[in-house]
Coordinates of C-alpha atoms and ligand atoms in Angstrom, one line a residue:
M38 CA 23.2 1.9 19.5
Q39 CA 20.4 1.7 22.0
T40 CA 17.4 4.0 22.1
L41 CA 15.0 3.8 25.1
I42 CA 11.5 5.2 24.8
I43 CA 10.0 5.6 28.2
N44 CA 6.6 6.6 29.8
I45 CA 4.7 5.7 26.7
K46 CA 1.0 6.4 27.4
E47 CA 0.0 3.4 25.2
L48 CA 2.2 1.2 23.0
L49 CA 0.0 -0.3 20.3
Q50 CA 0.0 -3.4 18.2
V51 CA 2.3 -5.4 20.6
R52 CA 2.6 -9.0 19.5
E53 CA 4.9 -11.2 21.8
I54 CA 4.7 -13.9 19.2
S55 CA 5.1 -12.9 15.6
I56 CA 2.0 -13.3 13.5
D57 CA 1.6 -12.9 9.8
K58 CA -1.9 -11.3 9.7
V59 CA -5.2 -11.0 11.6
S60 CA -8.6 -12.0 10.2
G61 CA -12.3 -11.5 10.9
K62 CA -13.2 -10.9 14.5
E63 CA -9.5 -10.9 15.7
M64 CA -9.1 -7.7 13.8
G65 CA -11.2 -6.0 16.4
I66 CA -8.5 -6.7 19.0
L67 CA -5.4 -4.4 19.0
P68 CA -3.1 -5.6 21.8
S69 CA -1.4 -2.8 23.7
V70 CA 0.7 -2.0 26.8
K71 CA -0.2 1.1 28.8
N72 CA 2.5 3.1 30.6
A73 CA 5.1 1.3 28.6
F74 CA 8.8 1.3 27.6
L75 CA 10.3 0.3 24.3
L76 CA 14.0 -0.5 23.8
L77 CA 15.6 -0.3 20.3
E78 CA 18.9 -1.7 19.5
N79 CA 20.4 -0.5 16.2
D80 CA 17.6 -1.0 13.6
L81 CA 15.6 -3.5 15.6
I82 CA 13.1 -3.7 18.5
A83 CA 15.0 -5.3 21.4
D84 CA 12.5 -5.2 24.3
F85 CA 9.2 -3.7 25.5
G86 CA 6.8 -4.0 28.4
P87 CA 5.3 -2.0 31.3
M88 CA 7.4 0.8 32.9
E89 CA 7.8 -1.3 36.1
K90 CA 10.0 -3.6 34.0
C91 CA 12.0 -1.0 32.2
P92 CA 15.7 -2.0 32.2
K93 CA 18.0 0.3 34.2
I94 CA 20.4 1.0 31.4
N95 CA 22.2 4.0 30.0
A96 CA 21.0 4.1 26.5
E97 CA 22.6 6.5 24.0
T98 CA 19.2 8.1 23.4
T99 CA 16.3 8.3 25.8
I100 CA 12.9 9.6 24.5
D101 CA 10.3 10.5 27.1
A102 CA 6.9 9.8 25.5
S103 CA 4.7 10.9 28.3
G104 CA 1.1 11.4 27.1
K105 CA 2.0 10.0 23.7
I106 CA 1.0 6.9 21.8
V107 CA 3.6 4.8 20.0
L108 CA 2.7 2.4 17.2
P109 CA 4.4 0.6 14.3
S110 CA 4.8 2.7 11.2
W111 CA 2.1 2.3 8.5
C112 CA 2.6 -0.4 6.0
D113 CA 1.2 0.9 2.7
S114 CA 1.0 -2.2 0.4
H115 CA -0.4 -0.5 -2.7
T116 CA 0.9 2.7 -4.3
H117 CA 1.9 4.2 -7.7
I118 CA 4.2 6.8 -6.2
V119 CA 6.5 6.9 -9.2
Y120 CA 4.9 9.0 -12.0
A121 CA 5.5 12.1 -14.1
G122 CA 3.4 15.3 -13.9
N123 CA -0.1 15.4 -12.6
R124 CA -3.7 15.1 -13.7
E125 CA -5.5 18.1 -12.1
Q126 CA -7.4 18.8 -15.3
E127 CA -9.1 15.4 -15.0
F128 CA -10.0 16.2 -11.4
V129 CA -11.8 19.3 -12.7
D130 CA -13.4 17.4 -15.6
R131 CA -14.9 15.0 -13.0
I132 CA -16.3 17.9 -11.0
N133 CA -17.9 19.1 -14.2
G134 CA -19.6 15.7 -14.7
L135 CA -17.4 13.3 -16.6
T136 CA -16.7 9.9 -15.0
Y137 CA -13.4 8.1 -14.7
E138 CA -14.4 5.8 -17.5
E139 CA -15.4 8.7 -19.8
I140 CA -12.1 10.5 -19.2
A141 CA -10.1 7.2 -19.9
N142 CA -12.1 6.7 -23.1
R143 CA -11.0 10.2 -24.3
G144 CA -7.3 9.1 -24.0
G145 CA -7.0 10.5 -20.5
G146 CA -6.5 8.4 -17.4
I147 CA -3.6 5.9 -17.4
L148 CA -2.7 6.7 -21.0
N149 CA -2.4 10.4 -20.1
S150 CA 0.1 9.5 -17.4
A151 CA 1.9 7.0 -19.7
K152 CA 2.4 9.7 -22.3
K153 CA 3.9 12.1 -19.7
L154 CA 6.1 9.3 -18.3
N155 CA 7.6 8.3 -21.6
E156 CA 8.4 12.0 -22.4
T157 CA 10.2 12.5 -19.0
S158 CA 13.8 11.6 -18.2
E159 CA 14.6 9.0 -15.5
E160 CA 16.3 11.6 -13.4
E161 CA 13.3 13.9 -13.5
I162 CA 10.9 11.1 -12.6
Y163 CA 13.2 10.2 -9.7
N164 CA 13.2 13.8 -8.5
Q165 CA 9.4 14.1 -8.7
S166 CA 8.8 10.8 -7.0
K167 CA 11.3 11.2 -4.2
K168 CA 9.3 14.2 -3.0
R169 CA 6.2 12.0 -2.6
L170 CA 8.2 9.3 -0.9
E171 CA 9.6 11.9 1.5
E172 CA 6.1 13.2 2.2
V173 CA 4.7 9.7 3.1
I174 CA 7.7 9.0 5.3
Q175 CA 6.8 12.2 7.2
Q176 CA 3.2 11.0 7.4
G177 CA 4.3 7.8 9.2
T178 CA 4.7 5.2 6.4
G179 CA 7.6 2.8 7.2
A180 CA 7.1 0.2 4.4
V181 CA 5.7 0.8 1.0
E182 CA 5.0 -1.1 -2.2
I183 CA 5.4 0.9 -5.5
K184 CA 4.1 -0.2 -8.9
S185 CA 5.3 0.5 -12.4
G186 CA 2.5 0.7 -15.0
Y187 CA 2.7 4.2 -16.5
G188 CA 5.4 3.1 -19.0
L189 CA 3.4 0.5 -21.0
T190 CA 6.5 0.3 -23.3
V191 CA 9.6 -1.8 -22.6
E192 CA 11.8 1.3 -22.0
G193 CA 9.1 3.1 -20.0
E194 CA 8.4 0.1 -17.6
L195 CA 12.1 -0.5 -17.1
K196 CA 12.6 3.2 -16.4
M197 CA 9.9 3.2 -13.7
L198 CA 11.3 0.1 -12.0
R199 CA 14.8 1.5 -12.0
V200 CA 13.5 4.6 -10.3
I201 CA 11.8 2.4 -7.7
K202 CA 15.1 0.5 -7.2
K203 CA 17.0 3.8 -6.8
L204 CA 14.5 5.1 -4.2
A205 CA 14.9 1.8 -2.3
A206 CA 18.7 2.3 -2.3
N207 CA 18.6 5.9 -1.1
Y208 CA 15.8 6.0 1.5
P209 CA 15.6 4.2 4.9
I210 CA 12.0 2.9 4.2
A211 CA 11.4 -0.7 3.1
I212 CA 10.2 -0.8 -0.5
K213 CA 8.7 -3.6 -2.6
A214 CA 8.5 -3.2 -6.3
T215 CA 5.6 -4.5 -8.5
F216 CA 5.7 -4.8 -12.3
L217 CA 2.3 -3.5 -13.6
G218 CA 2.9 -3.5 -17.3
A219 CA -0.7 -4.8 -17.6
H220 CA -2.2 -1.5 -16.3
A221 CA -3.8 -0.6 -19.7
F222 CA -3.5 -1.4 -23.3
P223 CA -1.4 1.3 -25.1
L224 CA -3.1 2.8 -28.1
A225 CA -1.0 1.0 -30.6
Y226 CA -2.3 -2.3 -29.2
K227 CA -5.9 -1.3 -28.7
E228 CA -7.0 -3.9 -31.2
N229 CA -4.2 -6.3 -30.6
H230 CA -4.4 -7.3 -26.9
S231 CA -2.5 -10.6 -27.3
G232 CA 0.3 -8.7 -29.1
Y233 CA 0.7 -6.4 -26.0
I234 CA 0.6 -9.4 -23.6
D235 CA 3.2 -11.1 -25.8
L236 CA 5.4 -8.0 -25.5
L237 CA 4.9 -8.0 -21.8
I238 CA 5.8 -11.7 -21.4
N239 CA 8.5 -12.1 -23.9
E240 CA 10.3 -8.8 -23.7
M241 CA 9.5 -6.9 -20.5
L242 CA 9.5 -9.8 -18.0
P243 CA 12.8 -11.4 -19.0
K244 CA 14.6 -8.0 -18.7
I245 CA 12.9 -7.2 -15.4
A246 CA 13.9 -10.6 -14.0
E247 CA 17.5 -10.2 -15.3
E248 CA 18.0 -6.9 -13.6
K249 CA 16.0 -8.1 -10.5
L250 CA 13.7 -5.1 -10.7
A251 CA 10.5 -6.5 -9.3
D252 CA 9.2 -8.5 -6.4
Y253 CA 5.6 -8.9 -7.6
I254 CA 3.5 -8.7 -10.7
D255 CA 0.2 -6.9 -11.1
A256 CA -2.6 -6.4 -13.7
F257 CA -5.7 -4.3 -13.9
L258 CA -8.3 -7.0 -14.1
E259 CA -11.4 -5.0 -15.1
T260 CA -14.1 -4.7 -17.8
G261 CA -12.4 -2.7 -20.6
Y262 CA -8.9 -3.5 -19.3
F263 CA -7.5 -7.0 -18.8
S264 CA -9.9 -9.9 -18.9
V265 CA -9.8 -12.8 -16.5
E266 CA -8.1 -15.0 -19.2
E267 CA -5.6 -12.3 -20.1
T268 CA -4.8 -11.7 -16.4
E269 CA -4.4 -15.5 -15.8
R270 CA -1.8 -15.6 -18.6
I271 CA 0.1 -12.7 -17.0
M272 CA -0.1 -14.3 -13.5
Q273 CA 1.2 -17.6 -14.9
A274 CA 4.1 -15.9 -16.7
G275 CA 5.0 -14.0 -13.5
K276 CA 5.1 -17.2 -11.6
Q277 CA 7.7 -18.5 -14.0
Y278 CA 10.0 -15.7 -13.0
G279 CA 9.3 -16.1 -9.3
L280 CA 6.9 -13.1 -9.2
R281 CA 3.8 -13.7 -7.1
S282 CA 0.8 -11.6 -8.1
K283 CA -1.0 -8.7 -6.5
I284 CA -4.0 -7.8 -8.7
H285 CA -6.2 -4.7 -9.2
V286 CA -9.6 -6.3 -9.4
N287 CA -13.4 -5.5 -8.8
Q288 CA -12.8 -1.8 -8.8
F289 CA -15.8 -1.1 -11.1
T290 CA -17.3 -4.5 -12.0
A291 CA -17.3 -8.0 -10.6
I292 CA -16.4 -10.5 -13.4
N293 CA -15.2 -13.5 -11.3
G294 CA -11.7 -12.2 -11.3
I295 CA -11.1 -12.8 -7.6
A296 CA -11.6 -16.6 -7.9
A297 CA -9.0 -16.6 -10.7
C298 CA -6.5 -14.7 -8.6
V299 CA -7.0 -17.0 -5.6
K300 CA -6.5 -20.0 -8.0
H301 CA -3.1 -18.5 -8.9
N302 CA -2.3 -18.0 -5.2
A303 CA -2.1 -14.2 -5.5
L304 CA -0.7 -12.5 -2.5
S305 CA -3.3 -9.8 -2.6
V306 CA -6.4 -8.7 -4.5
D307 CA -6.8 -5.0 -4.3
H308 CA -9.7 -2.5 -4.6
L309 CA -12.8 -4.7 -4.3
E310 CA -15.3 -1.8 -4.3
I311 CA -17.8 -4.2 -5.9
V312 CA -17.9 -7.5 -4.1
T313 CA -20.4 -10.4 -4.7
D314 CA -21.1 -13.3 -2.3
E315 CA -19.2 -15.6 -4.7
D316 CA -16.1 -13.3 -4.3
I317 CA -16.3 -13.6 -0.6
E318 CA -16.6 -17.3 -0.8
A319 CA -13.6 -17.4 -3.0
L320 CA -11.5 -15.5 -0.5
K321 CA -12.2 -17.9 2.4
N322 CA -9.4 -20.3 3.7
N323 CA -6.5 -19.4 1.5
E324 CA -3.4 -17.1 1.6
T325 CA -4.7 -14.3 -0.6
I326 CA -5.5 -11.1 1.3
A327 CA -8.0 -8.4 0.2
V328 CA -6.7 -4.8 0.2
A329 CA -9.1 -1.9 0.4
L330 CA -8.2 1.6 -0.9
P331 CA -10.7 4.0 0.7
S332 CA -9.0 7.2 -0.4
C333 CA -9.6 6.1 -4.0
S334 CA -13.3 5.6 -3.3
Y335 CA -13.4 9.0 -1.7
F336 CA -11.5 10.8 -4.5
I337 CA -13.4 9.5 -7.5
S338 CA -16.8 8.9 -5.7
I339 CA -17.2 5.2 -6.1
P340 CA -18.5 2.7 -3.5
Y341 CA -16.3 1.7 -0.5
T342 CA -15.1 -1.9 -0.1
P343 CA -17.7 -3.6 2.1
A344 CA -15.4 -4.2 5.0
R345 CA -18.1 -5.3 7.4
R346 CA -19.4 -8.1 5.2
M347 CA -15.8 -9.3 4.7
L348 CA -14.9 -9.3 8.3
E349 CA -18.1 -11.0 9.3
A350 CA -17.2 -13.7 6.8
G351 CA -13.9 -14.1 8.8
L352 CA -11.6 -12.7 6.1
P353 CA -8.5 -10.7 6.7
L354 CA -8.4 -7.1 5.2
A355 CA -5.6 -4.7 4.6
L356 CA -5.8 -1.0 4.0
A357 CA -3.5 0.9 1.6
S358 CA -3.4 4.3 0.0
D359 CA -3.3 3.7 -3.8
F360 CA -1.3 6.9 -4.1
N361 CA -1.4 7.7 -7.8
P362 CA -2.0 10.7 -10.1
G363 CA -5.5 9.7 -11.3
T364 CA -7.6 8.2 -8.6
T365 CA -5.8 9.0 -5.3
P366 CA -3.2 11.8 -5.3
S367 CA -2.5 11.2 -1.6
G368 CA -0.4 8.7 0.4
N369 CA -1.6 9.8 3.8
M370 CA -2.3 6.6 5.7
N371 CA -3.8 8.4 8.7
F372 CA -6.5 9.6 6.3
V373 CA -6.9 6.1 4.9
V374 CA -7.4 4.7 8.4
A375 CA -9.9 7.5 9.3
T376 CA -11.8 7.0 6.0
A377 CA -12.0 3.3 6.7
C378 CA -13.5 4.1 10.1
I379 CA -15.9 6.8 8.9
K380 CA -17.1 5.4 5.6
M381 CA -16.5 1.6 5.9
K382 CA -17.5 1.4 9.6
M383 CA -14.3 -0.3 10.6
T384 CA -13.4 0.3 14.3
P385 CA -10.1 2.1 15.0
E386 CA -8.7 -1.2 16.2
E387 CA -9.6 -3.0 12.9
A388 CA -8.4 -0.2 10.8
I389 CA -5.0 0.0 12.6
N390 CA -4.6 -3.8 12.3
A391 CA -5.4 -3.4 8.6
A392 CA -2.9 -0.6 8.0
T393 CA 0.0 -2.2 9.9
I394 CA 0.3 -6.0 10.3
N395 CA -2.1 -6.8 7.4
G396 CA -0.5 -4.2 5.2
A397 CA 2.9 -5.8 5.9
Y398 CA 1.4 -9.2 5.0
A399 CA 0.1 -7.8 1.7
M400 CA 3.6 -7.0 0.6
G401 CA 5.4 -10.0 2.1
L402 CA 6.9 -8.1 5.0
S403 CA 5.0 -9.4 8.0
K404 CA 8.1 -11.2 9.4
T405 CA 9.9 -7.9 9.7
H406 CA 7.3 -5.1 9.8
G407 CA 3.8 -4.3 11.0
S408 CA 3.9 -5.0 14.8
I409 CA 5.9 -4.3 18.0
T410 CA 7.7 -7.6 18.3
V411 CA 11.2 -8.3 19.4
G412 CA 13.5 -8.7 16.4
K413 CA 11.3 -6.7 14.0
K414 CA 12.4 -3.4 12.4
A415 CA 12.4 -0.4 14.7
N416 CA 10.0 1.5 12.4
L417 CA 7.7 3.6 14.6
I418 CA 5.3 6.5 14.9
I419 CA 5.4 8.6 18.1
T420 CA 2.3 10.8 18.3
K421 CA 1.7 14.2 19.9
P422 CA 0.1 14.0 23.3
L423 CA -3.3 12.4 22.8
N424 CA -6.3 11.4 24.9
S425 CA -6.4 8.0 23.3
F426 CA -5.5 6.4 20.0
Y427 CA -9.1 7.0 18.8
Q428 CA -8.0 10.5 18.2
L429 CA -6.0 9.4 15.2
P430 CA -9.0 8.6 13.0
Y431 CA -11.3 11.0 14.9
Q432 CA -9.2 14.1 14.0
F433 CA -9.1 12.9 10.4
A434 CA -7.5 15.9 8.9
S435 CA -4.9 16.7 11.6
N436 CA -1.3 15.7 11.7
L437 CA -1.0 14.1 15.1
I438 CA 2.5 12.6 14.4
E439 CA 5.3 14.1 16.4
Q440 CA 8.2 11.8 15.5
V441 CA 8.9 9.1 13.0
I442 CA 11.6 6.5 13.6
L443 CA 12.9 4.3 10.8
N444 CA 15.5 1.6 11.4
G445 CA 16.0 2.9 14.9
N446 CA 16.8 6.4 13.8
V447 CA 14.6 9.5 14.4
I448 CA 14.3 10.8 10.9
A449 CA 11.4 13.3 11.1
Ligands
NIG260 O1 -5.5 1.8 -8.6 N1 -7.3 1.2 -11.3 C1 -6.2 1.2 -11.8 N2 -5.1 1.9 -11.4 C2 -5.1 3.0 -10.5 C3 -5.5 4.2 -11.2 C4 -4.6 4.6 -12.3 C5 -4.8 5.9 -12.8 O2 -5.9 6.4 -13.0 O3 -3.7 6.5 -13.1 C6 -5.9 2.7 -9.3 O4 -6.9 3.3 -9.0
FE261 FE1 -3.8 1.1 -7.8

């Protein structure tokens, strides 16, 4: 089936030659074609260019995008969309003065979500999670990574990963699954960290590998959570099962975790609200990408990832939502892009690169997603009529999306 989109005011993120990511200064360049056409064949991008070169064909569907911007769908490389219940009470507790850390120390936070998850059936978790997935699809996300990490028991972690697998089977969006058994120490192992890591390595990982439930492995490398040494043990074990790591690190403190992640060839290091010069040095000239999560900084009032320092050092940067019940109950990638512009001083060009091609890279999908390139997935956002694409971050709270296309089909 062919779909021809014509008269596109501006077609963004066009890459004739497939690239895997953009870094440093290059992130300021967002290649585009004005007054463009885009041809889709089945689920793939077949051709694009200026309207003068538009093929004279009778496509099954023709969409007139006069006045509208077309860009690749958002690639959200870091979410915790699968969870049970909510944590509104902690939101109010923070308004009344408690910090994220104080709430966690009272048994709230991740352990609060873990309790709810273990008490909820797989079917019910699926039903709650699919609503969030449907919401982010409407908001323009076309590829998403989803983590486990609210089970913290063998059964709970497997249950979460099975829900992710079922979502991937039932929805047209690309989904990567990450095993985050090392999200927090359950109460029973508070004084026995190595016992929990043994459980994770000897019981959870083999079962996950056997059922092929995960693509990546994650840990919360942070003061009071998993130490550098503990995380290294987990990254090493993951590698044995073919799971590359994507690590939560430097959210609250810098404890030389980034260098350890790079040493283990992590695909991504995520959060980085606190970044030292040594961390920046460690990130130079390797395959690990930093992922910033500005909605999390916004929601729990912590510093923003220092994007300018990182881009000036020539590093690549991705943006993701961190959609989760505790620190970011939103998967709205337009808001992420806008917040990166407003609070991290990224230009719209940089932020869109970070939320498309670099997001795809951060979940191992840049060969198939994240840019307008012949042969890549036809996953697209068609906006409402706009003056320019700057309006997307400028009008930060508006929904400027008119249509969403996934696998060549208009789905919203
Ligand atoms: O990415 N920092 C660790 N994990 C999540 C939050 C988890 C939670 O509070 O439920 C995050 O922010
Ligand atoms: Fe997270």
